[in-house]
PDB file of C-alpha atoms in Angstrom:
ATOM      1  CA  MET A1271     108.376 105.666  68.703  1.00 81.00           C
ATOM      2  CA  LEU A1272     105.753 107.267  70.936  1.00 89.00           C
ATOM      3  CA  ASN A1273     105.974 108.160  74.604  1.00 93.00           C
ATOM      4  CA  VAL A1274     103.390 106.586  76.930  1.00 93.00           C
ATOM      5  CA  VAL A1275     103.171 108.353  80.272  1.00 94.00           C
ATOM      6  CA  SER A1276     101.158 107.438  83.384  1.00 93.00           C
ATOM      7  CA  PHE A1277     100.627 110.016  86.124  1.00 96.00           C
ATOM      8  CA  TYR A1278      98.369 110.912  89.036  1.00 96.00           C
ATOM      9  CA  ARG A1279      98.068 113.255  91.976  1.00 96.00           C
ATOM     10  CA  PHE A1280      95.697 113.321  94.893  1.00 96.00           C
ATOM     11  CA  VAL A1281      94.866 116.980  95.334  1.00 96.00           C
ATOM     12  CA  ASP A1282      91.707 118.993  95.945  1.00 94.00           C
ATOM     13  CA  VAL A1283      90.256 119.972  92.561  1.00 95.00           C
ATOM     14  CA  PRO A1284      87.661 122.742  93.093  1.00 90.00           C
ATOM     15  CA  GLU A1285      86.163 122.751  89.580  1.00 92.00           C
ATOM     16  CA  PRO A1286      86.709 119.447  87.716  1.00 96.00           C
ATOM     17  CA  ALA A1287      84.402 120.499  84.851  1.00 96.00           C
ATOM     18  CA  ALA A1288      86.513 123.578  84.079  1.00 95.00           C
ATOM     19  CA  ILE A1289      89.703 121.510  84.191  1.00 97.00           C
ATOM     20  CA  GLN A1290      88.058 118.953  81.883  1.00 97.00           C
ATOM     21  CA  ARG A1291      87.215 121.512  79.177  1.00 97.00           C
ATOM     22  CA  ASN A1292      90.640 123.118  79.141  1.00 97.00           C
ATOM     23  CA  LEU A1293      92.526 119.827  79.378  1.00 97.00           C
ATOM     24  CA  GLN A1294      90.544 118.366  76.471  1.00 97.00           C
ATOM     25  CA  ALA A1295      91.462 121.331  74.272  1.00 97.00           C
ATOM     26  CA  LEU A1296      95.136 121.227  75.265  1.00 97.00           C
ATOM     27  CA  CYS A1297      95.482 117.480  74.689  1.00 97.00           C
ATOM     28  CA  GLU A1298      93.830 117.801  71.274  1.00 98.00           C
ATOM     29  CA  LYS A1299      96.200 120.638  70.392  1.00 97.00           C
ATOM     30  CA  GLU A1300      99.174 118.428  71.301  1.00 97.00           C
ATOM     31  CA  ALA A1301      97.700 115.437  69.369  1.00 96.00           C
ATOM     32  CA  LEU A1302      97.665 113.195  72.429  1.00 97.00           C
ATOM     33  CA  LEU A1303      95.673 109.995  72.882  1.00 96.00           C
ATOM     34  CA  GLY A1304      94.698 108.239  76.108  1.00 96.00           C
ATOM     35  CA  THR A1305      92.533 108.760  79.170  1.00 96.00           C
ATOM     36  CA  VAL A1306      92.569 111.243  82.035  1.00 97.00           C
ATOM     37  CA  LEU A1307      90.161 110.888  84.959  1.00 97.00           C
ATOM     38  CA  LEU A1308      89.253 113.919  87.054  1.00 97.00           C
ATOM     39  CA  ALA A1309      87.496 114.066  90.421  1.00 96.00           C
ATOM     40  CA  ASP A1310      87.262 116.281  93.470  1.00 94.00           C
ATOM     41  CA  GLU A1311      90.101 114.198  94.913  1.00 95.00           C
ATOM     42  CA  GLY A1312      92.598 114.657  92.052  1.00 96.00           C
ATOM     43  CA  PHE A1313      93.569 113.364  88.601  1.00 97.00           C
ATOM     44  CA  ASN A1314      94.798 110.082  87.114  1.00 97.00           C
ATOM     45  CA  GLY A1315      95.823 109.545  83.514  1.00 96.00           C
ATOM     46  CA  THR A1316      97.829 107.807  80.825  1.00 95.00           C
ATOM     47  CA  LEU A1317      98.644 109.715  77.640  1.00 96.00           C
ATOM     48  CA  ALA A1318     100.526 108.774  74.477  1.00 95.00           C
ATOM     49  CA  GLY A1319     102.232 111.150  72.064  1.00 96.00           C
ATOM     50  CA  SER A1320     105.266 113.400  71.839  1.00 96.00           C
ATOM     51  CA  ALA A1321     107.480 114.016  74.867  1.00 96.00           C
ATOM     52  CA  ASP A1322     107.060 117.787  74.493  1.00 97.00           C
ATOM     53  CA  GLY A1323     103.289 117.503  74.229  1.00 97.00           C
ATOM     54  CA  ILE A1324     102.945 115.373  77.351  1.00 97.00           C
ATOM     55  CA  ALA A1325     105.399 117.542  79.272  1.00 97.00           C
ATOM     56  CA  ALA A1326     103.275 120.577  78.390  1.00 97.00           C
ATOM     57  CA  ILE A1327     100.182 118.903  79.854  1.00 98.00           C
ATOM     58  CA  LEU A1328     101.977 117.955  83.082  1.00 98.00           C
ATOM     59  CA  GLN A1329     103.264 121.504  83.453  1.00 98.00           C
ATOM     60  CA  TRP A1330      99.779 122.916  82.816  1.00 98.00           C
ATOM     61  CA  LEU A1331      98.317 120.720  85.551  1.00 97.00           C
ATOM     62  CA  GLN A1332     101.034 121.794  87.967  1.00 97.00           C
ATOM     63  CA  ASP A1333     100.497 125.483  87.220  1.00 97.00           C
ATOM     64  CA  THR A1334      96.689 125.392  87.118  1.00 97.00           C
ATOM     65  CA  LEU A1335      96.270 123.432  90.356  1.00 96.00           C
ATOM     66  CA  GLN A1336      99.178 125.277  92.009  1.00 96.00           C
ATOM     67  CA  LEU A1337     100.976 122.068  92.898  1.00 96.00           C
ATOM     68  CA  PRO A1338     104.026 122.594  95.115  1.00 95.00           C
ATOM     69  CA  THR A1339     106.024 119.914  93.264  1.00 95.00           C
ATOM     70  CA  PRO A1340     106.089 118.605  89.656  1.00 95.00           C
ATOM     71  CA  VAL A1341     103.647 115.868  88.681  1.00 95.00           C
ATOM     72  CA  ASP A1342     105.296 112.472  89.180  1.00 89.00           C
ATOM     73  CA  ALA A1343     105.082 110.475  85.935  1.00 92.00           C
ATOM     74  CA  ARG A1344     106.092 107.049  84.630  1.00 90.00           C
ATOM     75  CA  TRP A1345     107.524 107.220  81.095  1.00 91.00           C
ATOM     76  CA  THR A1346     107.591 104.232  78.730  1.00 89.00           C
ATOM     77  CA  GLU A1347     107.647 103.882  74.940  1.00 86.00           C
ATOM     78  CA  ALA A1348     105.543 102.131  72.300  1.00 86.00           C
ATOM     79  CA  ASP A1349     105.968 101.564  68.567  1.00 84.00           C
ATOM     80  CA  ALA A1350     102.388 102.734  67.948  1.00 84.00           C
ATOM     81  CA  ALA A1351      99.738 104.556  69.941  1.00 81.00           C
ATOM     82  CA  PRO A1352      98.247 102.088  72.455  1.00 87.00           C
ATOM     83  CA  PHE A1353      94.979 104.064  72.559  1.00 90.00           C
ATOM     84  CA  ARG A1354      92.365 104.714  69.867  1.00 89.00           C
ATOM     85  CA  LYS A1355      91.095 108.062  71.129  1.00 94.00           C
ATOM     86  CA  LEU A1356      91.322 110.765  73.767  1.00 97.00           C
ATOM     87  CA  ARG A1357      89.005 110.683  76.788  1.00 96.00           C
ATOM     88  CA  ILE A1358      88.884 113.268  79.570  1.00 98.00           C
ATOM     89  CA  ARG A1359      86.288 112.120  82.108  1.00 97.00           C
ATOM     90  CA  ILE A1360      84.900 113.259  85.444  1.00 97.00           C
ATOM     91  CA  LYS A1361      84.454 110.512  88.058  1.00 96.00           C
ATOM     92  CA  ASN A1362      83.568 110.201  91.734  1.00 94.00           C
ATOM     93  CA  GLU A1363      87.006 108.685  92.354  1.00 96.00           C
ATOM     94  CA  ILE A1364      90.142 108.674  90.216  1.00 96.00           C
ATOM     95  CA  VAL A1365      90.728 105.088  91.344  1.00 95.00           C
ATOM     96  CA  THR A1366      87.556 103.310  92.437  1.00 94.00           C
ATOM     97  CA  LEU A1367      87.802 101.829  95.908  1.00 95.00           C
ATOM     98  CA  GLY A1368      84.215 102.776  96.772  1.00 94.00           C
ATOM     99  CA  ARG A1369      85.551 105.091  99.484  1.00 92.00           C
ATOM    100  CA  PRO A1370      85.637 108.673  98.133  1.00 90.00           C
ATOM    101  CA  ASP A1371      85.998 109.843 101.742  1.00 92.00           C
ATOM    102  CA  ILE A1372      89.562 108.460 101.889  1.00 94.00           C
ATOM    103  CA  ARG A1373      91.944 111.291 100.971  1.00 92.00           C
ATOM    104  CA  PRO A1374      95.554 110.123 100.510  1.00 94.00           C
ATOM    105  CA  GLN A1375      96.716 113.753 100.408  1.00 92.00           C
ATOM    106  CA  GLN A1376      95.831 113.802 104.122  1.00 91.00           C
ATOM    107  CA  ARG A1377      97.012 110.317 105.124  1.00 92.00           C
ATOM    108  CA  THR A1378      98.650 107.423 103.301  1.00 95.00           C
ATOM    109  CA  GLY A1379     101.382 104.833 103.764  1.00 95.00           C
ATOM    110  CA  GLN A1380     105.116 105.496 103.760  1.00 97.00           C
ATOM    111  CA  HIS A1381     106.612 105.588 100.262  1.00 97.00           C
ATOM    112  CA  VAL A1382     109.754 103.517  99.785  1.00 97.00           C
ATOM    113  CA  SER A1383     112.257 103.477  96.930  1.00 96.00           C
ATOM    114  CA  PRO A1384     112.945 100.333  94.858  1.00 95.00           C
ATOM    115  CA  ARG A1385     116.158  99.760  96.861  1.00 94.00           C
ATOM    116  CA  GLU A1386     114.264 100.035 100.159  1.00 97.00           C
ATOM    117  CA  TRP A1387     111.558  97.800  98.665  1.00 98.00           C
ATOM    118  CA  ASN A1388     114.013  94.960  98.176  1.00 97.00           C
ATOM    119  CA  THR A1389     114.978  95.234 101.853  1.00 97.00           C
ATOM    120  CA  LEU A1390     111.318  94.828 102.829  1.00 97.00           C
ATOM    121  CA  LEU A1391     111.004  91.809 100.518  1.00 97.00           C
ATOM    122  CA  ASP A1392     114.008  90.206 102.238  1.00 96.00           C
ATOM    123  CA  ASP A1393     112.462  90.584 105.694  1.00 96.00           C
ATOM    124  CA  PRO A1394     110.472  87.397 106.514  1.00 95.00           C
ATOM    125  CA  ALA A1395     108.313  89.411 108.935  1.00 95.00           C
ATOM    126  CA  THR A1396     106.966  91.601 106.123  1.00 97.00           C
ATOM    127  CA  LEU A1397     103.465  90.949 104.811  1.00 97.00           C
ATOM    128  CA  VAL A1398     103.729  91.738 101.082  1.00 98.00           C
ATOM    129  CA  ILE A1399     100.403  92.492  99.374  1.00 98.00           C
ATOM    130  CA  ASP A1400      99.749  92.860  95.651  1.00 98.00           C
ATOM    131  CA  THR A1401      96.777  95.259  95.528  1.00 98.00           C
ATOM    132  CA  ARG A1402      95.952  94.495  91.884  1.00 97.00           C
ATOM    133  CA  ASN A1403      93.280  92.194  90.461  1.00 95.00           C
ATOM    134  CA  HIS A1404      93.883  88.462  90.098  1.00 93.00           C
ATOM    135  CA  TYR A1405      94.118  88.555  86.269  1.00 92.00           C
ATOM    136  CA  GLU A1406      96.906  91.141  86.536  1.00 96.00           C
ATOM    137  CA  ILE A1407      98.730  89.042  89.118  1.00 97.00           C
ATOM    138  CA  GLU A1408      98.623  85.995  86.827  1.00 94.00           C
ATOM    139  CA  VAL A1409     100.780  87.926  84.340  1.00 96.00           C
ATOM    140  CA  GLY A1410     103.477  88.725  86.895  1.00 97.00           C
ATOM    141  CA  THR A1411     104.154  89.699  90.519  1.00 98.00           C
ATOM    142  CA  PHE A1412     106.813  89.724  93.238  1.00 98.00           C
ATOM    143  CA  PRO A1413     107.560  86.225  94.610  1.00 96.00           C
ATOM    144  CA  GLY A1414     105.781  85.574  97.888  1.00 95.00           C
ATOM    145  CA  ALA A1415     103.284  88.427  97.485  1.00 97.00           C
ATOM    146  CA  LEU A1416      99.776  87.845  98.779  1.00 96.00           C
ATOM    147  CA  ASP A1417      97.052  87.744  96.111  1.00 97.00           C
ATOM    148  CA  PRO A1418      93.795  89.327  97.400  1.00 96.00           C
ATOM    149  CA  GLY A1419      91.832  87.360  94.773  1.00 95.00           C
ATOM    150  CA  THR A1420      89.878  90.397  93.624  1.00 95.00           C
ATOM    151  CA  ASP A1421      88.155  91.062  90.297  1.00 92.00           C
ATOM    152  CA  SER A1422      88.013  94.803  90.978  1.00 94.00           C
ATOM    153  CA  PHE A1423      89.597  97.245  93.403  1.00 96.00           C
ATOM    154  CA  ARG A1424      86.191  97.741  95.039  1.00 95.00           C
ATOM    155  CA  GLN A1425      86.611  94.281  96.595  1.00 96.00           C
ATOM    156  CA  PHE A1426      89.884  95.179  98.314  1.00 97.00           C
ATOM    157  CA  PRO A1427      88.300  96.531 101.558  1.00 95.00           C
ATOM    158  CA  GLU A1428      86.590  93.166 102.114  1.00 95.00           C
ATOM    159  CA  PHE A1429      89.934  91.393 101.685  1.00 95.00           C
ATOM    160  CA  VAL A1430      91.641  93.691 104.225  1.00 94.00           C
ATOM    161  CA  GLU A1431      88.892  93.209 106.793  1.00 91.00           C
ATOM    162  CA  GLN A1432      89.419  89.437 106.613  1.00 91.00           C
ATOM    163  CA  LEU A1433      93.157  89.593 107.347  1.00 92.00           C
ATOM    164  CA  ASP A1434      94.311  88.068 110.610  1.00 87.00           C
ATOM    165  CA  VAL A1435      94.157  90.601 113.432  1.00 85.00           C
ATOM    166  CA  ASN A1436      97.656  89.439 114.461  1.00 83.00           C
ATOM    167  CA  ASP A1437      99.007  90.811 111.159  1.00 86.00           C
ATOM    168  CA  ARG A1438      98.235  94.370 112.231  1.00 90.00           C
ATOM    169  CA  ASP A1439     101.558  94.739 114.028  1.00 90.00           C
ATOM    170  CA  ARG A1440     103.593  93.318 111.132  1.00 94.00           C
ATOM    171  CA  PRO A1441     105.255  95.531 108.523  1.00 96.00           C
ATOM    172  CA  VAL A1442     102.950  95.627 105.474  1.00 97.00           C
ATOM    173  CA  ALA A1443     104.480  96.294 102.039  1.00 98.00           C
ATOM    174  CA  MET A1444     102.010  97.081  99.227  1.00 98.00           C
ATOM    175  CA  PHE A1445     102.464  97.561  95.495  1.00 98.00           C
ATOM    176  CA  CYS A1446     100.485  98.119  92.285  1.00 97.00           C
ATOM    177  CA  THR A1447     101.174  99.113  88.681  1.00 95.00           C
ATOM    178  CA  GLY A1448     101.902 102.824  89.054  1.00 93.00           C
ATOM    179  CA  GLY A1449     101.334 103.523  92.732  1.00 94.00           C
ATOM    180  CA  ILE A1450      97.846 105.021  92.731  1.00 95.00           C
ATOM    181  CA  ARG A1451      95.904 102.061  94.116  1.00 97.00           C
ATOM    182  CA  CYS A1452      98.353 101.792  97.005  1.00 97.00           C
ATOM    183  CA  GLU A1453      97.674 105.404  97.976  1.00 97.00           C
ATOM    184  CA  LYS A1454      94.108 104.512  98.910  1.00 96.00           C
ATOM    185  CA  ALA A1455      94.800 100.925  99.949  1.00 97.00           C
ATOM    186  CA  SER A1456      97.481 101.969 102.448  1.00 97.00           C
ATOM    187  CA  ALA A1457      95.240 104.697 103.890  1.00 96.00           C
ATOM    188  CA  LEU A1458      92.545 102.070 104.347  1.00 96.00           C
ATOM    189  CA  MET A1459      95.010  99.728 106.078  1.00 95.00           C
ATOM    190  CA  GLN A1460      95.949 102.488 108.520  1.00 95.00           C
ATOM    191  CA  GLU A1461      92.301 103.225 109.184  1.00 93.00           C
ATOM    192  CA  LEU A1462      91.798  99.555 110.134  1.00 92.00           C
ATOM    193  CA  GLY A1463      94.656  99.573 112.613  1.00 93.00           C
ATOM    194  CA  PHE A1464      97.745  98.445 110.647  1.00 94.00           C
ATOM    195  CA  SER A1465     100.594 100.445 112.142  1.00 91.00           C
ATOM    196  CA  GLN A1466     103.519  99.885 109.721  1.00 95.00           C
ATOM    197  CA  VAL A1467     102.285 100.387 106.158  1.00 97.00           C
ATOM    198  CA  TYR A1468     104.710 100.876 103.269  1.00 98.00           C
ATOM    199  CA  GLN A1469     104.066 101.315  99.544  1.00 97.00           C
ATOM    200  CA  LEU A1470     106.369 101.017  96.539  1.00 98.00           C
ATOM    201  CA  GLN A1471     107.041 104.521  95.232  1.00 95.00           C
ATOM    202  CA  GLY A1472     105.846 104.789  91.622  1.00 94.00           C
ATOM    203  CA  GLY A1473     104.696 101.181  91.613  1.00 96.00           C
ATOM    204  CA  ILE A1474     105.946  98.337  89.458  1.00 97.00           C
ATOM    205  CA  LEU A1475     106.682 100.570  86.465  1.00 94.00           C
ATOM    206  CA  ASN A1476     109.067 102.724  88.479  1.00 95.00           C
ATOM    207  CA  TYR A1477     110.696  99.628  89.975  1.00 97.00           C
ATOM    208  CA  LEU A1478     111.317  98.102  86.534  1.00 96.00           C
ATOM    209  CA  SER A1479     112.660 101.351  85.081  1.00 94.00           C
ATOM    210  CA  THR A1480     115.134 102.037  87.897  1.00 95.00           C
ATOM    211  CA  THR A1481     116.274  98.610  89.141  1.00 96.00           C
ATOM    212  CA  ALA A1482     119.310  96.849  87.701  1.00 95.00           C
ATOM    213  CA  ASP A1483     118.813  93.308  86.400  1.00 95.00           C
ATOM    214  CA  ASP A1484     120.864  91.763  89.207  1.00 95.00           C
ATOM    215  CA  ASP A1485     118.641  93.402  91.837  1.00 96.00           C
ATOM    216  CA  ASN A1486     115.341  92.986  90.019  1.00 97.00           C
ATOM    217  CA  ARG A1487     113.007  90.653  91.950  1.00 97.00           C
ATOM    218  CA  TRP A1488     110.060  90.952  89.557  1.00 98.00           C
ATOM    219  CA  ASP A1489     108.748  87.649  88.177  1.00 97.00           C
ATOM    220  CA  GLY A1490     106.914  87.694  84.819  1.00 96.00           C
ATOM    221  CA  GLU A1491     105.458  90.662  82.961  1.00 97.00           C
ATOM    222  CA  CYS A1492     103.424  93.646  84.127  1.00 96.00           C
ATOM    223  CA  PHE A1493      99.831  94.063  82.963  1.00 94.00           C
ATOM    224  CA  VAL A1494      99.005  97.546  81.633  1.00 91.00           C
ATOM    225  CA  PHE A1495      95.613  98.954  80.734  1.00 84.00           C
ATOM    226  CA  ASP A1496      96.194  99.662  77.047  1.00 84.00           C
ATOM    227  CA  SER A1497      96.646  97.755  73.800  1.00 81.00           C
ATOM    228  CA  ARG A1498     100.147  96.591  74.766  1.00 87.00           C
ATOM    229  CA  VAL A1499      98.427  94.355  77.391  1.00 91.00           C
ATOM    230  CA  ALA A1500     101.705  93.804  79.287  1.00 93.00           C
ATOM    231  CA  VAL A1501     105.298  95.025  79.388  1.00 92.00           C
ATOM    232  CA  ASP A1502     108.385  92.992  80.226  1.00 93.00           C
ATOM    233  CA  ARG A1503     111.196  93.760  82.673  1.00 93.00           C
ATOM    234  CA  ASP A1504     112.692  96.172  80.122  1.00 92.00           C
ATOM    235  CA  LEU A1505     109.296  97.933  79.743  1.00 89.00           C
ATOM    236  CA  ALA A1506     109.043  96.688  76.152  1.00 89.00           C
ATOM    237  CA  GLU A1507     105.749  95.266  74.892  1.00 90.00           C
ATOM    238  CA  GLY A1508     105.315  91.797  76.355  1.00 92.00           C
ATOM    239  CA  GLY A1509     104.079  88.474  75.036  1.00 91.00           C
ATOM    240  CA  TYR A1510     100.408  88.663  76.017  1.00 91.00           C
ATOM    241  CA  GLU A1511      97.362  89.438  73.915  1.00 90.00           C
ATOM    242  CA  GLN A1512      93.936  90.534  75.153  1.00 86.00           C
ATOM    243  CA  CYS A1513      90.523  88.921  74.895  1.00 87.00           C
ATOM    244  CA  HIS A1514      88.204  91.424  73.214  1.00 77.00           C
ATOM    245  CA  ALA A1515      85.234  89.902  75.023  1.00 79.00           C
ATOM    246  CA  CYS A1516      86.383  90.101  78.659  1.00 82.00           C
ATOM    247  CA  ARG A1517      89.570  92.251  78.309  1.00 80.00           C
ATOM    248  CA  ARG A1518      91.679  89.746  80.266  1.00 86.00           C
ATOM    249  CA  PRO A1519      95.277  88.955  79.264  1.00 90.00           C
ATOM    250  CA  LEU A1520      95.885  85.813  77.220  1.00 89.00           C
ATOM    251  CA  SER A1521      99.059  83.738  77.256  1.00 86.00           C
ATOM    252  CA  ALA A1522     100.331  81.644  74.341  1.00 87.00           C
ATOM    253  CA  ASP A1523      98.660  78.593  75.910  1.00 87.00           C
ATOM    254  CA  ASP A1524      95.340  80.466  76.174  1.00 87.00           C
ATOM    255  CA  LEU A1525      95.499  81.282  72.465  1.00 89.00           C
ATOM    256  CA  GLN A1526      95.854  77.566  71.657  1.00 89.00           C
ATOM    257  CA  SER A1527      92.844  76.595  73.772  1.00 91.00           C
ATOM    258  CA  ALA A1528      89.678  75.272  72.124  1.00 88.00           C
ATOM    259  CA  ASP A1529      87.790  77.861  74.181  1.00 87.00           C
ATOM    260  CA  TYR A1530      89.582  80.728  72.427  1.00 88.00           C
ATOM    261  CA  ARG A1531      87.762  82.351  69.521  1.00 84.00           C
ATOM    262  CA  GLU A1532      89.306  85.605  68.414  1.00 82.00           C
ATOM    263  CA  GLY A1533      87.068  88.500  69.390  1.00 75.00           C
ATOM    264  CA  VAL A1534      84.441  86.192  70.945  1.00 82.00           C
ATOM    265  CA  SER A1535      85.696  84.176  73.920  1.00 85.00           C
ATOM    266  CA  CYS A1536      88.690  82.814  75.803  1.00 88.00           C
ATOM    267  CA  PRO A1537      89.285  80.190  78.541  1.00 87.00           C
ATOM    268  CA  GLN A1538      88.654  82.889  81.144  1.00 82.00           C
ATOM    269  CA  CYS A1539      85.204  83.963  79.954  1.00 86.00           C
ATOM    270  CA  ILE A1540      83.798  81.018  77.976  1.00 83.00           C
ATOM    271  CA  ASN A1541      81.486  80.067  80.853  1.00 81.00           C
ATOM    272  CA  GLU A1542      80.329  83.675  81.309  1.00 77.00           C
ATOM    273  CA  LEU A1543      79.285  84.173  77.690  1.00 67.00           C
ATOM    274  CA  GLU A1544      75.559  84.735  77.122  1.00 63.00           C
ATOM    275  CA  SER A1545      74.048  83.685  73.784  1.00 58.00           C
ATOM    276  CA  GLU A1546      72.940  87.201  72.770  1.00 52.00           C
ATOM    277  CA  ARG A1547      76.371  88.669  73.500  1.00 58.00           C
ATOM    278  CA  GLU A1548      78.001  85.740  71.685  1.00 53.00           C
ATOM    279  CA  LEU A1549      75.995  86.560  68.539  1.00 57.00           C
ATOM    280  CA  ARG A1550      77.061  90.214  68.726  1.00 62.00           C
ATOM    281  CA  LEU A1551      80.698  89.275  69.158  1.00 53.00           C
ATOM    282  CA  GLU A1552      80.532  86.769  66.292  1.00 59.00           C
ATOM    283  CA  GLU A1553      79.134  89.504  64.030  1.00 59.00           C
ATOM    284  CA  ARG A1554      81.891  91.870  65.132  1.00 61.00           C
ATOM    285  CA  ARG A1555      84.442  89.137  64.381  1.00 58.00           C
ATOM    286  CA  ARG A1556      82.942  88.720  60.896  1.00 60.00           C
ATOM    287  CA  GLN A1557      83.155  92.470  60.241  1.00 63.00           C
ATOM    288  CA  VAL A1558      86.786  92.529  61.384  1.00 55.00           C
ATOM    289  CA  ARG A1559      87.615  89.628  59.046  1.00 59.00           C
ATOM    290  CA  LEU A1560      85.926  91.357  56.108  1.00 61.00           C
ATOM    291  CA  ALA A1561      87.806  94.579  56.805  1.00 62.00           C
ATOM    292  CA  ARG A1562      91.086  92.670  56.839  1.00 59.00           C
ATOM    293  CA  GLU A1563      90.281  90.967  53.548  1.00 64.00           C
ATOM    294  CA  ARG A1564      89.533  94.347  51.971  1.00 70.00           C
ATOM    295  CA  GLY A1565      92.802  95.741  53.260  1.00 65.00           C
ATOM    296  CA  GLY A1566      91.115  98.372  55.411  1.00 55.00           C
ATOM    297  CA  GLN A1567      91.587  99.275  59.049  1.00 51.00           C
ATOM    298  CA  HIS A1568      89.628  96.929  61.264  1.00 47.00           C
ATOM    299  CA  ILE A1569      88.015  97.515  64.616  1.00 45.00           C
ATOM    300  CA  GLY A1570      90.375  97.803  67.553  1.00 47.00           C
ATOM    301  CA  VAL A1571      93.494  99.015  65.721  1.00 43.00           C
ATOM    302  CA  PRO A1572      94.837 102.165  67.376  1.00 42.00           C
ATOM    303  CA  GLN A1573      95.030 105.187  65.104  1.00 41.00           C
ATOM    304  CA  GLN A1574      98.069 107.384  65.008  1.00 38.00           C
ATOM    305  CA  PRO A1575      97.427 110.835  66.505  1.00 39.00           C
ATOM    306  CA  LYS A1576      96.894 113.656  64.032  1.00 40.00           C
ATOM    307  CA  LYS A1577      98.145 117.149  64.704  1.00 39.00           C
ATOM    308  CA  ASN A1578      95.334 119.692  64.766  1.00 42.00           C
ATOM    309  CA  GLY A1579      95.598 122.835  62.663  1.00 48.00           C
TER     310      GLY A1579
END
């Protein structure tokens, strides 16, 4: 059983390139897989491996960036590594809203605990907003939450600008997978004049890990950006698979559709498929099938981390 840990912090990072080099070496030493994004505004990552190895990385980030408090992290488990490799990348934003000028370390919404979150959900005056993309929301969400109908987080500002001006005095409760999108989304809401903006501390993953079944309001599964595709209310791997063409989650009904061809298309992307890309995906599918028949490892299967040295 491997640990899978998601974490982020908005903090001024003076030299992202130096952090990148050292973090790459440390993660390789600890045999970790996953992705960490670095920017002037902070860091955002998900790593898989041993508990001690990941804890060492979190402590290194805290010490190196002189953080006043430990890095907040969401811990789950997986039977196998949900990532194929390690990537440490420098970006303009650690979560792409298209507004690198928004700095949540200076202003963001009020964080609320899962218990406080349920109180907000019970208040009919509260405007509950799911800040995730529509394909994530299809997998699961809180009942009554507003779907922005976005394909990417970059589209969220347009959605907010179109909200009724009368909603600006209502309590607004926002949530996302691990909390990071709400940091920027809630700051944006405040900038546009919303006066009571709340966000679920630690996101859906924290809610599921700390809320008893009787109090759990979550409906469905939670989409995650790794090979598990989704996790259930117990944070175990869920019942969805992923389309290798468009990366969207697929339900059991999707897999039975005539539009589903493993590795090539699904009901979500069949009308978006160009002929040249279709040929490439068909060839990839053929290579995967041949690898399976030969008993070898085929494309897309996560490799177990190997300890260096």
